[in-house]
Amino acid sequence: MKRLAVLFFCVASVSSVIGQVSYSIPEEMPKGSLVGNIAQDLGLQIKRLITGKARIYTRDSDEYVELNRDRGVLLVKERIDRETLCRQTTPCALHFQVILENPMEFYSVTVQITDINDNSPIFKKAEMNFKISESMMIGAKLVLERAVDPDVGINGVHGYELKPTDNFVLKLHNNADGNKNIEMVLQKPLDREKQEQISLVLTAVDGGEPQMSGTMQIIITVLDANDNAPVFTQPTYKATVTENSPKGTVVASVTASDADQGSNGKITYSITNAIDDDKKLFEVNKETGEVTLIGDIDFETSRNHQIHLLASDDGGLTDSCKLLIDVQDINDNNPEINIMSKTNVISEDAKVNTVVTMINIEDKDTGENGRVQCSLRESVPFALKTSTNNFFSLVTDSDLDREGASEYNITVTCSDEGLPSLSSSVTLTLQISDVNDNPPVFERSSYEAYIVENNTPGLSIFTVKATDADWNQNARVSYILEDSSVNGVPVSSYVSVSADSGVIHAVRSFDYEQIKDFKFCIKAQDGGSPPLSSNVTVKIMIQDQNDNAPQVLYPVQTGGSLVAEMVPRSADVGYLVTKVVAVDVDSGQNAWLSYKLQKATDRALFEVGLQNGEVRTIRQVTDKDAVKQRLTVIVEDNGQPSRSATVIVNVAVADSFPEVLSEFTDFTHDKEYNENLTFYLVLALAVVSFLFITCVVVIISVKIYRWRQSRILYHSNLPVIPYYPPRYSDTLGTGTLPHVYNYEVCRTTDSRKSDCKFGRAGSQNVLIMDPSSTGTMQRIQSEKSILDEPDSPLEVRNKLSFSHL
Ligand SMILES: *[C@@H]1O[C@H](CO)[C@@H](O)[C@H](O)[C@H]1NC(C)=O
Ligand SMILES: *[C@@H]1O[C@H](CO)[C@@H](O)[C@H](O)[C@H]1NC(C)=O
């Protein structure tokens, strides 16, 4: 087809240009290719050509086209490269002449060389390097080198393509000279941090067929710009630190990163706290971001700290973060005990659960370190009660007794539950005030005191004493004599009590013979309000004094009449003439009587029994003895000093009354008959009395004998032996004394059966022998007839002595 087109062109040229022919051939035709049939086109004969020695004339050194005379055609002699030949000039043509000789003539031939796309666009450099900052603005341009294509026209550079087009687009500017300026325009910002190097390929294409292209590498190195601020890994950091940690302890470490490079990415940490205190506590390492402690950290001052940290790069970009530091408590605070209110004195009758003291506990620590338990150290009648959180009240737990404990030192110990536990304590001193709750108490449950009769009035007898366990006024005891009567007389007329001292005074002089003992009550009362009191019974026993002389009952001393005992002249030695009977209203030794012969007509004839007062003959009566005998018997008691009485006993030694009468008429000049009668009556009475006494002695002996027998049978190992004073144990007398002593012995021994029996028997005997008791006297008389036995006095005496043994 190309060949045909060329031919057609040739024809057209021939037809329009005379003497001139032009051809058009594409470049790069192989050697020998036909350019044109010049002979034909010029209308020349091959012969002419040969003869004319037709040749090509050109000024150029190179001959691209040769003339084949034989064929009359122009052939390609040498490969024609349009680009070499004409460069960019168009149209590109070879101009030469075909010269003929004989005749000389020439023809101009123009061979136009047409371009074929045999060159691809070429960039001068295979690679273009740019170093641009990532901060380059959008729209910034980078001028690129153009590609060159030796081909012309449509085969020249036709267009460009840039790949990839992420960041840049191509922009072509048509210059006035027809060339194009290629620019690369930033349409999307660069980010070094994403892509530090961008590699682009710029492709230039021509418009030939087939299309050819050339490429160039564009390498863009993105330079860092400080477009990234440092960034903390967390907006908020949390850390804990235990309080009291030493300085230099690393609390936390913060980290920020900066995507930038170099100094743009070099981070410096600092603290930007507003609160000064925290600034003094913490420090951040400029480079590492380690936060360390530089001050004393105290949980109780602040439980947490908030630090603002700043990370900045050298370019001045910053980021901030918060560091929250929780302080962990350690048990470094003792519980504090605050006494909110307290009572120093409490009454002993305070009810259980009375609040004594209110305590508030405070422990600055938290949790278990601040949980406080309080307790009382000693066992005291108090208890601690928790009302609400950390408020304790000390209350009474049981009844108080000032008499038991008048003061308490209550130690309250509070300890927290930390490990180790810390504790503190406080001691409260509480006084117990007195309440009159104790009555006075006498030292003894009853008192017995003795006072000797005939005392001086006002004599202090003895002292009662009561003590009161209370205090002060409540313990001030006064003694009061309780009203009562003794034998119908108010007791206050007998004794008085000193209210302060309890001394009992006798108000009057006592007479044992009138009153032997009496009882009364003394009240001890304290000074409390109301007062308390207690009673005690006091028994005063009056002791006998020998203030009564013996009284002679027989023989009766009459004023006028004469009484005489008769003794027959035949009487044996030891004949019982009579018995002097005397009593003493005193008791005990004071009533123990002894009889002595004081004066006698004939001292050798009579004797008086020392204890029994029996008047006996001591020798045979002779005829020489006077009928009328006069004896003076003195009866003495055993008191100190002893008292005595004397009695005159008249004895008639005669065998018959007339004898007696004749003798005694000397004494009695008047009323002889009457006197004799009186004498006989008295004599009869004496005999009766003697018999009575004998009977009594017999009865007593029998009773004592029986009692002793029963004792032997009973045969206990009781050491109860009737006690007789040694002076009297061997006496044969029937005096009252031994019996009275028996009575005493019984009272002082144990209250056993046998003793009591004995005591009763003794007391009966005493009653019997008590001459002052009229009732007993009657009983004696009534018993007299029953007990009247014809025993001789000697036999009776033997029995008596036996019973005493
Ligand atoms: C209480 O303590 C005080 C002072 O230490 C002391 O004098 C007193 O005897 C104590 N009282 C008791 C009952 O322990
Ligand atoms: C004291 O004795 C009186 C009379 O004897 C009696 O009324 C009173 O109740 C007694 N008081 C006491 C505390 O025993």
mmCIF file of N, CA and C in Angstrom, residues 540-616:
data_model
loop_
_atom_site.group_PDB
_atom_site.id
_atom_site.type_symbol
_atom_site.label_atom_id
_atom_site.label_comp_id
_atom_site.label_asym_id
_atom_site.label_seq_id
_atom_site.Cartn_x
_atom_site.Cartn_y
_atom_site.Cartn_z
ATOM 1 N N ILE A 540 -26.672 -6.693 180.737
ATOM 2 C CA ILE A 540 -25.802 -6.250 181.844
ATOM 3 C C ILE A 540 -26.054 -7.218 182.997
ATOM 4 N N MET A 541 -24.995 -7.777 183.460
ATOM 5 C CA MET A 541 -25.124 -8.658 184.621
ATOM 6 C C MET A 541 -24.494 -7.978 185.809
ATOM 7 N N ILE A 542 -25.242 -7.967 186.906
ATOM 8 C CA ILE A 542 -24.764 -7.269 188.096
ATOM 9 C C ILE A 542 -24.096 -8.311 188.983
ATOM 10 N N GLN A 543 -22.920 -7.980 189.405
ATOM 11 C CA GLN A 543 -22.178 -8.934 190.223
ATOM 12 C C GLN A 543 -22.370 -8.617 191.702
ATOM 13 N N ASP A 544 -22.431 -9.665 192.395
ATOM 14 C CA ASP A 544 -22.739 -9.554 193.826
ATOM 15 C C ASP A 544 -21.561 -8.975 194.587
ATOM 16 N N GLN A 545 -21.900 -8.227 195.602
ATOM 17 C CA GLN A 545 -20.895 -7.747 196.537
ATOM 18 C C GLN A 545 -21.355 -8.201 197.927
ATOM 19 N N ASN A 546 -20.433 -8.375 198.754
ATOM 20 C CA ASN A 546 -20.816 -8.855 200.085
ATOM 21 C C ASN A 546 -21.367 -7.711 200.908
ATOM 22 N N ASP A 547 -22.555 -7.371 200.640
ATOM 23 C CA ASP A 547 -23.134 -6.210 201.305
ATOM 24 C C ASP A 547 -24.246 -6.610 202.291
ATOM 25 N N ASN A 548 -24.416 -7.898 202.466
ATOM 26 C CA ASN A 548 -25.427 -8.340 203.426
ATOM 27 C C ASN A 548 -24.786 -9.301 204.425
ATOM 28 N N ALA A 549 -25.068 -9.046 205.680
ATOM 29 C CA ALA A 549 -24.573 -9.954 206.727
ATOM 30 C C ALA A 549 -25.480 -11.170 206.790
ATOM 31 N N PRO A 550 -24.965 -12.282 207.293
ATOM 32 C CA PRO A 550 -25.825 -13.451 207.419
ATOM 33 C C PRO A 550 -26.963 -13.135 208.398
ATOM 34 N N GLN A 551 -28.063 -13.818 208.173
ATOM 35 C CA GLN A 551 -29.201 -13.652 209.086
ATOM 36 C C GLN A 551 -29.471 -15.007 209.729
ATOM 37 N N VAL A 552 -29.597 -14.994 211.003
ATOM 38 C CA VAL A 552 -29.821 -16.261 211.724
ATOM 39 C C VAL A 552 -31.316 -16.514 211.793
ATOM 40 N N LEU A 553 -31.695 -17.648 211.278
ATOM 41 C CA LEU A 553 -33.112 -18.000 211.319
ATOM 42 C C LEU A 553 -33.446 -18.789 212.590
ATOM 43 N N TYR A 554 -32.496 -19.588 212.999
ATOM 44 C CA TYR A 554 -32.721 -20.420 214.189
ATOM 45 C C TYR A 554 -31.409 -20.554 214.928
ATOM 46 N N PRO A 555 -31.386 -20.517 216.156
ATOM 47 C CA PRO A 555 -32.523 -20.296 217.043
ATOM 48 C C PRO A 555 -33.050 -18.869 216.938
ATOM 49 N N VAL A 556 -34.349 -18.776 217.122
ATOM 50 C CA VAL A 556 -34.973 -17.467 216.993
ATOM 51 C C VAL A 556 -34.584 -16.635 218.213
ATOM 52 N N GLN A 557 -34.164 -15.419 217.937
ATOM 53 C CA GLN A 557 -33.770 -14.545 219.051
ATOM 54 C C GLN A 557 -34.969 -13.714 219.420
ATOM 55 N N THR A 558 -35.506 -14.038 220.517
ATOM 56 C CA THR A 558 -36.647 -13.234 220.955
ATOM 57 C C THR A 558 -36.174 -12.280 222.013
ATOM 58 N N GLY A 559 -36.951 -11.276 222.108
ATOM 59 C CA GLY A 559 -36.532 -10.251 223.070
ATOM 60 C C GLY A 559 -36.663 -10.741 224.514
ATOM 61 N N GLY A 560 -37.840 -11.211 224.905
ATOM 62 C CA GLY A 560 -38.067 -11.515 226.323
ATOM 63 C C GLY A 560 -37.872 -12.963 226.700
ATOM 64 N N SER A 561 -38.407 -13.840 225.869
ATOM 65 C CA SER A 561 -38.437 -15.242 226.284
ATOM 66 C C SER A 561 -37.090 -15.908 226.106
ATOM 67 N N LEU A 562 -36.926 -16.922 226.829
ATOM 68 C CA LEU A 562 -35.668 -17.631 226.786
ATOM 69 C C LEU A 562 -35.917 -18.982 226.148
ATOM 70 N N VAL A 563 -35.082 -19.293 225.254
ATOM 71 C CA VAL A 563 -35.210 -20.581 224.589
ATOM 72 C C VAL A 563 -33.954 -21.354 224.908
ATOM 73 N N ALA A 564 -34.131 -22.567 225.239
ATOM 74 C CA ALA A 564 -32.955 -23.366 225.537
ATOM 75 C C ALA A 564 -33.114 -24.743 224.932
ATOM 76 N N GLU A 565 -31.980 -25.332 224.598
ATOM 77 C CA GLU A 565 -31.958 -26.687 224.076
ATOM 78 C C GLU A 565 -31.718 -27.588 225.279
ATOM 79 N N MET A 566 -32.351 -28.682 225.189
ATOM 80 C CA MET A 566 -32.153 -29.591 226.307
ATOM 81 C C MET A 566 -31.171 -30.682 225.937
ATOM 82 N N VAL A 567 -30.261 -30.956 226.861
ATOM 83 C CA VAL A 567 -29.314 -32.045 226.656
ATOM 84 C C VAL A 567 -29.423 -32.963 227.871
ATOM 85 N N PRO A 568 -29.819 -34.201 227.640
ATOM 86 C CA PRO A 568 -29.888 -35.093 228.807
ATOM 87 C C PRO A 568 -28.481 -35.391 229.313
ATOM 88 N N ARG A 569 -28.380 -35.614 230.552
ATOM 89 C CA ARG A 569 -27.077 -35.852 231.130
ATOM 90 C C ARG A 569 -26.505 -37.168 230.638
ATOM 91 N N SER A 570 -27.397 -37.976 230.132
ATOM 92 C CA SER A 570 -26.929 -39.260 229.613
ATOM 93 C C SER A 570 -26.437 -39.180 228.171
ATOM 94 N N ALA A 571 -26.504 -37.987 227.647
ATOM 95 C CA ALA A 571 -26.155 -37.849 226.200
ATOM 96 C C ALA A 571 -24.729 -38.298 225.923
ATOM 97 N N ASP A 572 -24.599 -38.990 224.790
ATOM 98 C CA ASP A 572 -23.272 -39.477 224.389
ATOM 99 C C ASP A 572 -22.427 -38.343 223.837
ATOM 100 N N VAL A 573 -21.202 -38.673 223.633
ATOM 101 C CA VAL A 573 -20.330 -37.713 222.949
ATOM 102 C C VAL A 573 -20.841 -37.561 221.519
ATOM 103 N N GLY A 574 -20.898 -36.344 221.065
ATOM 104 C CA GLY A 574 -21.364 -36.093 219.682
ATOM 105 C C GLY A 574 -22.858 -35.924 219.598
ATOM 106 N N TYR A 575 -23.467 -35.794 220.714
ATOM 107 C CA TYR A 575 -24.913 -35.585 220.740
ATOM 108 C C TYR A 575 -25.242 -34.278 220.069
ATOM 109 N N LEU A 576 -26.215 -34.355 219.161
ATOM 110 C CA LEU A 576 -26.611 -33.134 218.426
ATOM 111 C C LEU A 576 -27.520 -32.325 219.309
ATOM 112 N N VAL A 577 -27.001 -31.198 219.693
ATOM 113 C CA VAL A 577 -27.765 -30.358 220.600
ATOM 114 C C VAL A 577 -28.786 -29.560 219.818
ATOM 115 N N THR A 578 -28.273 -28.886 218.883
ATOM 116 C CA THR A 578 -29.160 -28.081 218.015
ATOM 117 C C THR A 578 -28.388 -27.737 216.735
ATOM 118 N N LYS A 579 -29.058 -26.996 215.903
ATOM 119 C CA LYS A 579 -28.383 -26.578 214.668
ATOM 120 C C LYS A 579 -28.688 -25.118 214.454
ATOM 121 N N VAL A 580 -27.654 -24.395 214.244
ATOM 122 C CA VAL A 580 -27.856 -22.969 213.984
ATOM 123 C C VAL A 580 -28.128 -22.826 212.475
ATOM 124 N N VAL A 581 -29.237 -22.216 212.169
ATOM 125 C CA VAL A 581 -29.582 -22.038 210.754
ATOM 126 C C VAL A 581 -29.495 -20.548 210.431
ATOM 127 N N ALA A 582 -28.694 -20.238 209.403
ATOM 128 C CA ALA A 582 -28.556 -18.831 209.001
ATOM 129 C C ALA A 582 -28.578 -18.747 207.466
ATOM 130 N N VAL A 583 -28.999 -17.646 206.989
ATOM 131 C CA VAL A 583 -28.962 -17.423 205.521
ATOM 132 C C VAL A 583 -28.252 -16.121 205.244
ATOM 133 N N ASP A 584 -27.824 -15.989 203.954
ATOM 134 C CA ASP A 584 -27.199 -14.726 203.527
ATOM 135 C C ASP A 584 -27.825 -14.402 202.180
ATOM 136 N N VAL A 585 -28.403 -13.230 202.067
ATOM 137 C CA VAL A 585 -29.074 -12.904 200.795
ATOM 138 C C VAL A 585 -28.067 -12.676 199.674
ATOM 139 N N ASP A 586 -26.834 -12.488 200.027
ATOM 140 C CA ASP A 586 -25.839 -12.419 198.953
ATOM 141 C C ASP A 586 -25.743 -13.779 198.303
ATOM 142 N N SER A 587 -24.935 -13.849 197.278
ATOM 143 C CA SER A 587 -24.830 -15.134 196.599
ATOM 144 C C SER A 587 -23.362 -15.516 196.492
ATOM 145 N N GLY A 588 -23.199 -16.742 196.121
ATOM 146 C CA GLY A 588 -21.839 -17.229 195.914
ATOM 147 C C GLY A 588 -21.090 -17.275 197.225
ATOM 148 N N GLN A 589 -19.843 -16.894 197.119
ATOM 149 C CA GLN A 589 -19.001 -16.927 198.312
ATOM 150 C C GLN A 589 -19.557 -16.032 199.394
ATOM 151 N N ASN A 590 -20.190 -14.976 198.910
ATOM 152 C CA ASN A 590 -20.723 -14.035 199.895
ATOM 153 C C ASN A 590 -21.838 -14.639 200.720
ATOM 154 N N ALA A 591 -22.369 -15.720 200.204
ATOM 155 C CA ALA A 591 -23.473 -16.358 200.922
ATOM 156 C C ALA A 591 -23.046 -17.687 201.530
ATOM 157 N N TRP A 592 -21.799 -17.958 201.383
ATOM 158 C CA TRP A 592 -21.324 -19.241 201.943
ATOM 159 C C TRP A 592 -20.941 -18.984 203.403
ATOM 160 N N LEU A 593 -21.622 -19.690 204.218
ATOM 161 C CA LEU A 593 -21.541 -19.363 205.647
ATOM 162 C C LEU A 593 -20.687 -20.370 206.397
ATOM 163 N N SER A 594 -20.044 -19.880 207.412
ATOM 164 C CA SER A 594 -19.317 -20.777 208.325
ATOM 165 C C SER A 594 -19.687 -20.401 209.781
ATOM 166 N N TYR A 595 -19.687 -21.399 210.578
ATOM 167 C CA TYR A 595 -20.169 -21.221 211.968
ATOM 168 C C TYR A 595 -19.017 -21.497 212.913
ATOM 169 N N LYS A 596 -18.926 -20.652 213.906
ATOM 170 C CA LYS A 596 -17.858 -20.845 214.900
ATOM 171 C C LYS A 596 -18.430 -20.553 216.296
ATOM 172 N N LEU A 597 -17.847 -21.234 217.223
ATOM 173 C CA LEU A 597 -18.240 -20.971 218.608
ATOM 174 C C LEU A 597 -17.403 -19.812 219.101
ATOM 175 N N GLN A 598 -18.107 -18.775 219.472
ATOM 176 C CA GLN A 598 -17.336 -17.598 219.895
ATOM 177 C C GLN A 598 -17.095 -17.596 221.410
ATOM 178 N N LYS A 599 -18.118 -17.822 222.069
ATOM 179 C CA LYS A 599 -18.012 -17.835 223.543
ATOM 180 C C LYS A 599 -18.840 -19.005 224.048
ATOM 181 N N ALA A 600 -18.428 -19.584 225.197
ATOM 182 C CA ALA A 600 -19.226 -20.662 225.760
ATOM 183 C C ALA A 600 -18.982 -20.700 227.267
ATOM 184 N N THR A 601 -20.010 -21.192 227.990
ATOM 185 C CA THR A 601 -19.851 -21.356 229.428
ATOM 186 C C THR A 601 -18.751 -22.373 229.672
ATOM 187 N N ASP A 602 -18.852 -23.428 228.915
ATOM 188 C CA ASP A 602 -17.805 -24.458 229.019
ATOM 189 C C ASP A 602 -17.357 -24.823 227.619
ATOM 190 N N ARG A 603 -16.235 -24.348 227.260
ATOM 191 C CA ARG A 603 -15.771 -24.510 225.888
ATOM 192 C C ARG A 603 -15.452 -25.953 225.564
ATOM 193 N N ALA A 604 -15.209 -26.714 226.622
ATOM 194 C CA ALA A 604 -14.813 -28.085 226.371
ATOM 195 C C ALA A 604 -15.999 -29.002 226.110
ATOM 196 N N LEU A 605 -17.183 -28.494 226.361
ATOM 197 C CA LEU A 605 -18.341 -29.365 226.248
ATOM 198 C C LEU A 605 -18.951 -29.369 224.847
ATOM 199 N N PHE A 606 -18.967 -28.235 224.176
ATOM 200 C CA PHE A 606 -19.679 -28.124 222.875
ATOM 201 C C PHE A 606 -18.740 -27.722 221.736
ATOM 202 N N GLU A 607 -19.163 -28.115 220.611
ATOM 203 C CA GLU A 607 -18.493 -27.609 219.390
ATOM 204 C C GLU A 607 -19.553 -27.288 218.360
ATOM 205 N N VAL A 608 -19.215 -26.400 217.449
ATOM 206 C CA VAL A 608 -20.151 -26.018 216.370
ATOM 207 C C VAL A 608 -19.544 -26.479 215.033
ATOM 208 N N GLY A 609 -20.385 -27.191 214.262
ATOM 209 C CA GLY A 609 -19.902 -27.618 212.920
ATOM 210 C C GLY A 609 -19.616 -26.399 212.059
ATOM 211 N N LEU A 610 -18.406 -26.375 211.521
ATOM 212 C CA LEU A 610 -17.988 -25.185 210.765
ATOM 213 C C LEU A 610 -18.947 -24.868 209.620
ATOM 214 N N GLN A 611 -19.354 -25.924 208.938
ATOM 215 C CA GLN A 611 -20.182 -25.675 207.767
ATOM 216 C C GLN A 611 -21.681 -25.815 208.051
ATOM 217 N N ASN A 612 -21.999 -26.679 208.947
ATOM 218 C CA ASN A 612 -23.424 -26.959 209.081
ATOM 219 C C ASN A 612 -24.068 -26.294 210.280
ATOM 220 N N GLY A 613 -23.265 -25.727 211.106
ATOM 221 C CA GLY A 613 -23.821 -25.033 212.247
ATOM 222 C C GLY A 613 -24.417 -25.962 213.304
ATOM 223 N N GLU A 614 -24.060 -27.242 213.231
ATOM 224 C CA GLU A 614 -24.603 -28.181 214.203
ATOM 225 C C GLU A 614 -23.833 -28.047 215.515
ATOM 226 N N VAL A 615 -24.575 -27.966 216.582
ATOM 227 C CA VAL A 615 -23.959 -27.857 217.911
ATOM 228 C C VAL A 615 -24.011 -29.241 218.530
ATOM 229 N N ARG A 616 -22.833 -29.759 218.782
ATOM 230 C CA ARG A 616 -22.741 -31.112 219.345
ATOM 231 C C ARG A 616 -21.909 -31.102 220.623
#
